[in-house]
Amino acid sequence: MVDNITPDQDKKTEAAPMPVLQHSQTNGLAIAALVTGIVAFLSGLVPFWGLLVGAAAIVLGALGLRRAGGKGMAIAGIVTGAIGALSSIIFSALFIIGLATVGFSGEAIRQAAQDANSSIDKSNADTKAQINAKKDFAKGETAKFGTFEVKINSVQRDYIPADSYPRADSGNEFVLVNISVKNTGSEAEYISSYDLSMNDNGVSDTASYYDVNPSFDGGDLSPGATTTGNLMYEVTKGSDKLKLQYETTVYELGQSDVKNLTYTLAL
């Protein structure tokens, strides 16, 4: 006896495609820098307050430039914050001079001005030293990326993850790099895996999203603190021009331009 099979029953059922999650990156620090910079710009006529808000905008903007996306907003925040801070400095000076006419001694004002100038000079001297410092380091060296001391502990070429996913594209390979980063500064500094890219013959790219334990998590490093972990990169197979790359920005008080600094450490 032959069973009756309808055409509908004979069709193969196709699995519905899995939805693809789209991730949008929002640079909160860049947005905060822009908003704070606008407030600083509008507060430029207010003694002291505009200076504080402007300084905050510059710091937020510099941190925002380290994050993915929103660099335009971060730079705009730095510029508007700087303008507001400089305007506030001028009106703060006029305010102090006005107070001097009603009782402040000229000597006290001169001392305050000297202290302010000394602080600005020291800050600019530190910035210039960072600008003029060595930027490119050879294989095996312990690099100095600004306030960070960076050391490559090991490099594994043609790395294949333990599970079946992911795999490098045709003509590429994975490189597993174990690094240590130490904060040599006097204040806490933030660093993440996205701050450390791989320069493959002049083309840089961020680390893979795939974590290999112990992974490099980064975070806010206290003065003297060190963090160690693995970063995985996809590079051209057999490339002999690989460099760990770090980018940051510096700003000189009294100057209107922001300087981008790029450091590299050869593998």
PDB file of C-alpha atoms in Angstrom, residues 18-226:
ATOM      1  CA  MET A  18      19.206  34.092  12.634  1.00  0.00           C
ATOM      2  CA  PRO A  19      18.727  37.817  13.303  1.00  0.00           C
ATOM      3  CA  VAL A  20      21.891  39.867  13.153  1.00  0.00           C
ATOM      4  CA  LEU A  21      22.385  42.104  16.106  1.00  0.00           C
ATOM      5  CA  GLN A  22      23.484  45.588  15.194  1.00  0.00           C
ATOM      6  CA  HIS A  23      25.566  47.357  17.791  1.00  0.00           C
ATOM      7  CA  SER A  24      25.798  51.098  17.694  1.00  0.00           C
ATOM      8  CA  GLN A  25      28.647  52.784  19.482  1.00  0.00           C
ATOM      9  CA  THR A  26      27.954  55.973  21.347  1.00  0.00           C
ATOM     10  CA  ASN A  27      30.886  57.916  22.712  1.00  0.00           C
ATOM     11  CA  GLY A  28      29.448  59.330  25.927  1.00  0.00           C
ATOM     12  CA  LEU A  29      32.689  61.091  26.836  1.00  0.00           C
ATOM     13  CA  ALA A  30      32.736  62.914  23.486  1.00  0.00           C
ATOM     14  CA  ILE A  31      29.133  64.072  23.964  1.00  0.00           C
ATOM     15  CA  ALA A  32      29.894  65.166  27.531  1.00  0.00           C
ATOM     16  CA  ALA A  33      32.973  67.049  26.294  1.00  0.00           C
ATOM     17  CA  LEU A  34      30.933  68.899  23.655  1.00  0.00           C
ATOM     18  CA  VAL A  35      28.162  69.837  26.102  1.00  0.00           C
ATOM     19  CA  THR A  36      30.668  70.898  28.769  1.00  0.00           C
ATOM     20  CA  GLY A  37      32.648  72.840  26.159  1.00  0.00           C
ATOM     21  CA  ILE A  38      29.536  74.763  25.119  1.00  0.00           C
ATOM     22  CA  VAL A  39      28.790  75.571  28.766  1.00  0.00           C
ATOM     23  CA  ALA A  40      32.408  76.713  29.224  1.00  0.00           C
ATOM     24  CA  PHE A  41      32.190  78.879  26.093  1.00  0.00           C
ATOM     25  CA  LEU A  42      29.015  80.549  27.399  1.00  0.00           C
ATOM     26  CA  SER A  43      30.564  80.899  30.871  1.00  0.00           C
ATOM     27  CA  GLY A  44      33.748  82.529  29.611  1.00  0.00           C
ATOM     28  CA  LEU A  45      32.743  85.905  31.071  1.00  0.00           C
ATOM     29  CA  VAL A  46      32.305  84.384  34.529  1.00  0.00           C
ATOM     30  CA  PRO A  47      35.524  84.546  36.603  1.00  0.00           C
ATOM     31  CA  PHE A  48      36.919  81.165  37.681  1.00  0.00           C
ATOM     32  CA  TRP A  49      33.780  79.172  36.799  1.00  0.00           C
ATOM     33  CA  GLY A  50      34.446  79.247  33.069  1.00  0.00           C
ATOM     34  CA  LEU A  51      38.025  78.121  33.730  1.00  0.00           C
ATOM     35  CA  LEU A  52      36.878  75.106  35.759  1.00  0.00           C
ATOM     36  CA  VAL A  53      34.242  74.054  33.227  1.00  0.00           C
ATOM     37  CA  GLY A  54      36.668  74.615  30.351  1.00  0.00           C
ATOM     38  CA  ALA A  55      39.301  72.441  32.004  1.00  0.00           C
ATOM     39  CA  ALA A  56      36.681  69.726  32.513  1.00  0.00           C
ATOM     40  CA  ALA A  57      35.729  69.921  28.822  1.00  0.00           C
ATOM     41  CA  ILE A  58      39.380  69.564  27.788  1.00  0.00           C
ATOM     42  CA  VAL A  59      39.865  66.498  30.011  1.00  0.00           C
ATOM     43  CA  LEU A  60      36.619  64.871  28.826  1.00  0.00           C
ATOM     44  CA  GLY A  61      37.513  65.603  25.216  1.00  0.00           C
ATOM     45  CA  ALA A  62      40.972  64.073  25.577  1.00  0.00           C
ATOM     46  CA  LEU A  63      39.446  60.928  27.114  1.00  0.00           C
ATOM     47  CA  GLY A  64      36.737  60.875  24.435  1.00  0.00           C
ATOM     48  CA  LEU A  65      39.355  60.831  21.685  1.00  0.00           C
ATOM     49  CA  ARG A  66      40.578  57.472  23.031  1.00  0.00           C
ATOM     50  CA  ARG A  67      37.171  55.893  22.551  1.00  0.00           C
ATOM     51  CA  ALA A  68      35.701  54.655  19.277  1.00  0.00           C
ATOM     52  CA  GLY A  69      33.448  57.177  17.472  1.00  0.00           C
ATOM     53  CA  GLY A  70      32.629  60.819  18.221  1.00  0.00           C
ATOM     54  CA  LYS A  71      36.121  62.231  17.700  1.00  0.00           C
ATOM     55  CA  GLY A  72      34.656  65.318  16.025  1.00  0.00           C
ATOM     56  CA  MET A  73      32.531  66.062  19.087  1.00  0.00           C
ATOM     57  CA  ALA A  74      35.499  65.420  21.389  1.00  0.00           C
ATOM     58  CA  ILE A  75      37.710  67.871  19.475  1.00  0.00           C
ATOM     59  CA  ALA A  76      34.896  70.448  19.370  1.00  0.00           C
ATOM     60  CA  GLY A  77      34.528  70.063  23.138  1.00  0.00           C
ATOM     61  CA  ILE A  78      38.267  70.621  23.636  1.00  0.00           C
ATOM     62  CA  VAL A  79      38.308  73.736  21.427  1.00  0.00           C
ATOM     63  CA  THR A  80      35.185  75.330  22.945  1.00  0.00           C
ATOM     64  CA  GLY A  81      36.383  74.416  26.428  1.00  0.00           C
ATOM     65  CA  ALA A  82      39.776  76.004  25.740  1.00  0.00           C
ATOM     66  CA  ILE A  83      38.172  79.209  24.468  1.00  0.00           C
ATOM     67  CA  GLY A  84      35.919  79.368  27.522  1.00  0.00           C
ATOM     68  CA  ALA A  85      38.840  78.680  29.862  1.00  0.00           C
ATOM     69  CA  LEU A  86      41.040  81.368  28.283  1.00  0.00           C
ATOM     70  CA  SER A  87      38.194  83.892  28.392  1.00  0.00           C
ATOM     71  CA  SER A  88      37.589  83.062  32.032  1.00  0.00           C
ATOM     72  CA  ILE A  89      41.304  83.498  32.804  1.00  0.00           C
ATOM     73  CA  ILE A  90      41.203  87.003  31.340  1.00  0.00           C
ATOM     74  CA  PHE A  91      38.091  88.025  33.248  1.00  0.00           C
ATOM     75  CA  SER A  92      39.367  86.328  36.399  1.00  0.00           C
ATOM     76  CA  ALA A  93      42.497  88.468  36.146  1.00  0.00           C
ATOM     77  CA  LEU A  94      40.366  91.593  35.713  1.00  0.00           C
ATOM     78  CA  PHE A  95      38.268  90.509  38.685  1.00  0.00           C
ATOM     79  CA  ILE A  96      41.367  90.089  40.851  1.00  0.00           C
ATOM     80  CA  ILE A  97      42.644  93.483  39.760  1.00  0.00           C
ATOM     81  CA  GLY A  98      39.284  94.967  40.701  1.00  0.00           C
ATOM     82  CA  LEU A  99      39.475  93.376  44.138  1.00  0.00           C
ATOM     83  CA  ALA A 100      42.965  94.773  44.547  1.00  0.00           C
ATOM     84  CA  THR A 101      41.568  98.284  44.324  1.00  0.00           C
ATOM     85  CA  VAL A 102      39.360  97.649  47.358  1.00  0.00           C
ATOM     86  CA  GLY A 103      41.857  96.134  49.765  1.00  0.00           C
ATOM     87  CA  PHE A 104      43.992  93.326  48.312  1.00  0.00           C
ATOM     88  CA  SER A 105      47.674  94.023  48.458  1.00  0.00           C
ATOM     89  CA  GLY A 106      49.648  94.184  45.241  1.00  0.00           C
ATOM     90  CA  GLU A 107      52.165  91.699  46.629  1.00  0.00           C
ATOM     91  CA  ALA A 108      49.491  89.043  47.243  1.00  0.00           C
ATOM     92  CA  ILE A 109      48.178  89.477  43.714  1.00  0.00           C
ATOM     93  CA  ARG A 110      51.648  89.205  42.223  1.00  0.00           C
ATOM     94  CA  GLN A 111      52.285  86.038  44.218  1.00  0.00           C
ATOM     95  CA  ALA A 112      48.995  84.523  43.041  1.00  0.00           C
ATOM     96  CA  ALA A 113      49.832  85.410  39.445  1.00  0.00           C
ATOM     97  CA  GLN A 114      53.306  83.886  39.794  1.00  0.00           C
ATOM     98  CA  ASP A 115      51.848  80.683  41.227  1.00  0.00           C
ATOM     99  CA  ALA A 116      49.350  80.468  38.365  1.00  0.00           C
ATOM    100  CA  ASN A 117      52.067  81.071  35.780  1.00  0.00           C
ATOM    101  CA  SER A 118      54.296  78.466  37.428  1.00  0.00           C
ATOM    102  CA  SER A 119      51.529  75.872  37.241  1.00  0.00           C
ATOM    103  CA  ILE A 120      50.882  76.655  33.577  1.00  0.00           C
ATOM    104  CA  ASP A 121      54.607  76.567  32.779  1.00  0.00           C
ATOM    105  CA  LYS A 122      55.035  73.185  34.499  1.00  0.00           C
ATOM    106  CA  SER A 123      52.042  71.730  32.685  1.00  0.00           C
ATOM    107  CA  ASN A 124      53.310  72.968  29.322  1.00  0.00           C
ATOM    108  CA  ALA A 125      56.834  71.712  30.082  1.00  0.00           C
ATOM    109  CA  ASP A 126      55.467  68.226  30.805  1.00  0.00           C
ATOM    110  CA  THR A 127      53.427  68.348  27.598  1.00  0.00           C
ATOM    111  CA  LYS A 128      56.421  69.412  25.492  1.00  0.00           C
ATOM    112  CA  ALA A 129      58.526  66.657  27.044  1.00  0.00           C
ATOM    113  CA  GLN A 130      55.869  64.131  26.044  1.00  0.00           C
ATOM    114  CA  ILE A 131      55.736  65.556  22.503  1.00  0.00           C
ATOM    115  CA  ASN A 132      59.516  65.319  22.116  1.00  0.00           C
ATOM    116  CA  ALA A 133      59.850  61.886  23.740  1.00  0.00           C
ATOM    117  CA  LYS A 134      60.663  58.707  21.798  1.00  0.00           C
ATOM    118  CA  LYS A 135      57.648  57.303  19.952  1.00  0.00           C
ATOM    119  CA  ASP A 136      58.838  54.169  18.112  1.00  0.00           C
ATOM    120  CA  PHE A 137      60.297  51.225  20.023  1.00  0.00           C
ATOM    121  CA  ALA A 138      62.097  48.144  18.709  1.00  0.00           C
ATOM    122  CA  LYS A 139      61.214  44.504  19.327  1.00  0.00           C
ATOM    123  CA  GLY A 140      62.085  43.445  22.875  1.00  0.00           C
ATOM    124  CA  GLU A 141      62.152  46.977  24.303  1.00  0.00           C
ATOM    125  CA  THR A 142      59.963  48.130  27.168  1.00  0.00           C
ATOM    126  CA  ALA A 143      58.072  50.991  25.545  1.00  0.00           C
ATOM    127  CA  LYS A 144      56.928  54.241  27.131  1.00  0.00           C
ATOM    128  CA  PHE A 145      53.532  55.197  25.696  1.00  0.00           C
ATOM    129  CA  GLY A 146      53.009  58.546  27.432  1.00  0.00           C
ATOM    130  CA  THR A 147      52.426  57.726  31.096  1.00  0.00           C
ATOM    131  CA  PHE A 148      52.126  53.988  30.337  1.00  0.00           C
ATOM    132  CA  GLU A 149      55.011  51.528  30.390  1.00  0.00           C
ATOM    133  CA  VAL A 150      54.223  48.748  27.898  1.00  0.00           C
ATOM    134  CA  LYS A 151      55.947  45.362  27.638  1.00  0.00           C
ATOM    135  CA  ILE A 152      55.201  42.491  25.241  1.00  0.00           C
ATOM    136  CA  ASN A 153      55.597  39.243  27.180  1.00  0.00           C
ATOM    137  CA  SER A 154      54.913  36.782  24.352  1.00  0.00           C
ATOM    138  CA  VAL A 155      53.708  36.587  20.736  1.00  0.00           C
ATOM    139  CA  GLN A 156      52.005  33.532  19.206  1.00  0.00           C
ATOM    140  CA  ARG A 157      51.688  33.557  15.391  1.00  0.00           C
ATOM    141  CA  ASP A 158      49.111  31.471  13.476  1.00  0.00           C
ATOM    142  CA  TYR A 159      47.049  31.258  16.657  1.00  0.00           C
ATOM    143  CA  ILE A 160      43.970  29.039  16.404  1.00  0.00           C
ATOM    144  CA  PRO A 161      41.303  29.422  19.128  1.00  0.00           C
ATOM    145  CA  ALA A 162      40.455  26.299  21.104  1.00  0.00           C
ATOM    146  CA  ASP A 163      36.885  26.149  19.781  1.00  0.00           C
ATOM    147  CA  SER A 164      35.805  26.148  16.137  1.00  0.00           C
ATOM    148  CA  TYR A 165      34.912  29.817  16.092  1.00  0.00           C
ATOM    149  CA  PRO A 166      36.268  32.218  14.945  1.00  0.00           C
ATOM    150  CA  ARG A 167      38.645  31.606  12.041  1.00  0.00           C
ATOM    151  CA  ALA A 168      40.870  34.103  10.236  1.00  0.00           C
ATOM    152  CA  ASP A 169      39.976  35.109   6.680  1.00  0.00           C
ATOM    153  CA  SER A 170      41.795  33.533   3.768  1.00  0.00           C
ATOM    154  CA  GLY A 171      45.306  34.952   3.536  1.00  0.00           C
ATOM    155  CA  ASN A 172      45.214  36.135   7.149  1.00  0.00           C
ATOM    156  CA  GLU A 173      46.208  34.714  10.512  1.00  0.00           C
ATOM    157  CA  PHE A 174      45.492  35.411  14.156  1.00  0.00           C
ATOM    158  CA  VAL A 175      48.282  36.742  16.372  1.00  0.00           C
ATOM    159  CA  LEU A 176      47.969  36.339  20.140  1.00  0.00           C
ATOM    160  CA  VAL A 177      49.906  38.973  22.090  1.00  0.00           C
ATOM    161  CA  ASN A 178      50.358  38.910  25.861  1.00  0.00           C
ATOM    162  CA  ILE A 179      51.175  42.377  27.215  1.00  0.00           C
ATOM    163  CA  SER A 180      51.716  44.187  30.511  1.00  0.00           C
ATOM    164  CA  VAL A 181      50.833  47.860  30.977  1.00  0.00           C
ATOM    165  CA  LYS A 182      51.986  49.901  33.987  1.00  0.00           C
ATOM    166  CA  ASN A 183      50.853  53.413  34.951  1.00  0.00           C
ATOM    167  CA  THR A 184      54.018  55.404  35.697  1.00  0.00           C
ATOM    168  CA  GLY A 185      52.150  58.682  36.229  1.00  0.00           C
ATOM    169  CA  SER A 186      51.142  60.399  39.459  1.00  0.00           C
ATOM    170  CA  GLU A 187      47.395  60.131  38.774  1.00  0.00           C
ATOM    171  CA  ALA A 188      45.016  57.337  37.801  1.00  0.00           C
ATOM    172  CA  GLU A 189      44.915  56.743  34.028  1.00  0.00           C
ATOM    173  CA  TYR A 190      42.393  54.816  31.914  1.00  0.00           C
ATOM    174  CA  ILE A 191      43.344  52.294  29.234  1.00  0.00           C
ATOM    175  CA  SER A 192      41.375  49.606  27.381  1.00  0.00           C
ATOM    176  CA  SER A 193      42.001  46.968  24.729  1.00  0.00           C
ATOM    177  CA  TYR A 194      40.599  49.369  22.115  1.00  0.00           C
ATOM    178  CA  ASP A 195      43.432  51.818  22.858  1.00  0.00           C
ATOM    179  CA  LEU A 196      46.001  49.252  21.704  1.00  0.00           C
ATOM    180  CA  SER A 197      45.710  48.523  17.988  1.00  0.00           C
ATOM    181  CA  MET A 198      47.872  46.413  15.669  1.00  0.00           C
ATOM    182  CA  ASN A 199      49.733  48.205  12.878  1.00  0.00           C
ATOM    183  CA  ASP A 200      50.177  45.759   9.983  1.00  0.00           C
ATOM    184  CA  ASN A 201      52.541  47.347   7.444  1.00  0.00           C
ATOM    185  CA  GLY A 202      51.083  50.817   8.017  1.00  0.00           C
ATOM    186  CA  VAL A 203      47.428  49.813   8.463  1.00  0.00           C
ATOM    187  CA  SER A 204      46.143  49.712  12.045  1.00  0.00           C
ATOM    188  CA  ASP A 205      43.160  47.798  13.406  1.00  0.00           C
ATOM    189  CA  THR A 206      41.761  47.150  16.874  1.00  0.00           C
ATOM    190  CA  ALA A 207      41.940  43.852  18.703  1.00  0.00           C
ATOM    191  CA  SER A 208      39.479  41.053  17.972  1.00  0.00           C
ATOM    192  CA  TYR A 209      36.322  40.831  20.056  1.00  0.00           C
ATOM    193  CA  TYR A 210      37.288  37.226  20.861  1.00  0.00           C
ATOM    194  CA  ASP A 211      38.720  36.912  24.383  1.00  0.00           C
ATOM    195  CA  VAL A 212      41.548  34.521  25.189  1.00  0.00           C
ATOM    196  CA  ASN A 213      42.004  34.021  28.925  1.00  0.00           C
ATOM    197  CA  PRO A 214      43.548  35.742  30.687  1.00  0.00           C
ATOM    198  CA  SER A 215      42.224  38.573  28.525  1.00  0.00           C
ATOM    199  CA  PHE A 216      43.480  42.162  28.701  1.00  0.00           C
ATOM    200  CA  ASP A 217      40.621  44.046  30.362  1.00  0.00           C
ATOM    201  CA  GLY A 218      42.305  47.370  31.167  1.00  0.00           C
ATOM    202  CA  GLY A 219      40.429  49.963  33.235  1.00  0.00           C
ATOM    203  CA  ASP A 220      41.456  52.798  35.551  1.00  0.00           C
ATOM    204  CA  LEU A 221      45.036  52.123  36.636  1.00  0.00           C
ATOM    205  CA  SER A 222      46.199  53.716  39.883  1.00  0.00           C
ATOM    206  CA  PRO A 223      49.737  55.168  39.982  1.00  0.00           C
ATOM    207  CA  GLY A 224      52.198  52.268  39.898  1.00  0.00           C
ATOM    208  CA  ALA A 225      49.519  49.672  39.060  1.00  0.00           C
ATOM    209  CA  THR A 226      50.064  47.055  36.323  1.00  0.00           C
TER     210      THR A 226
END
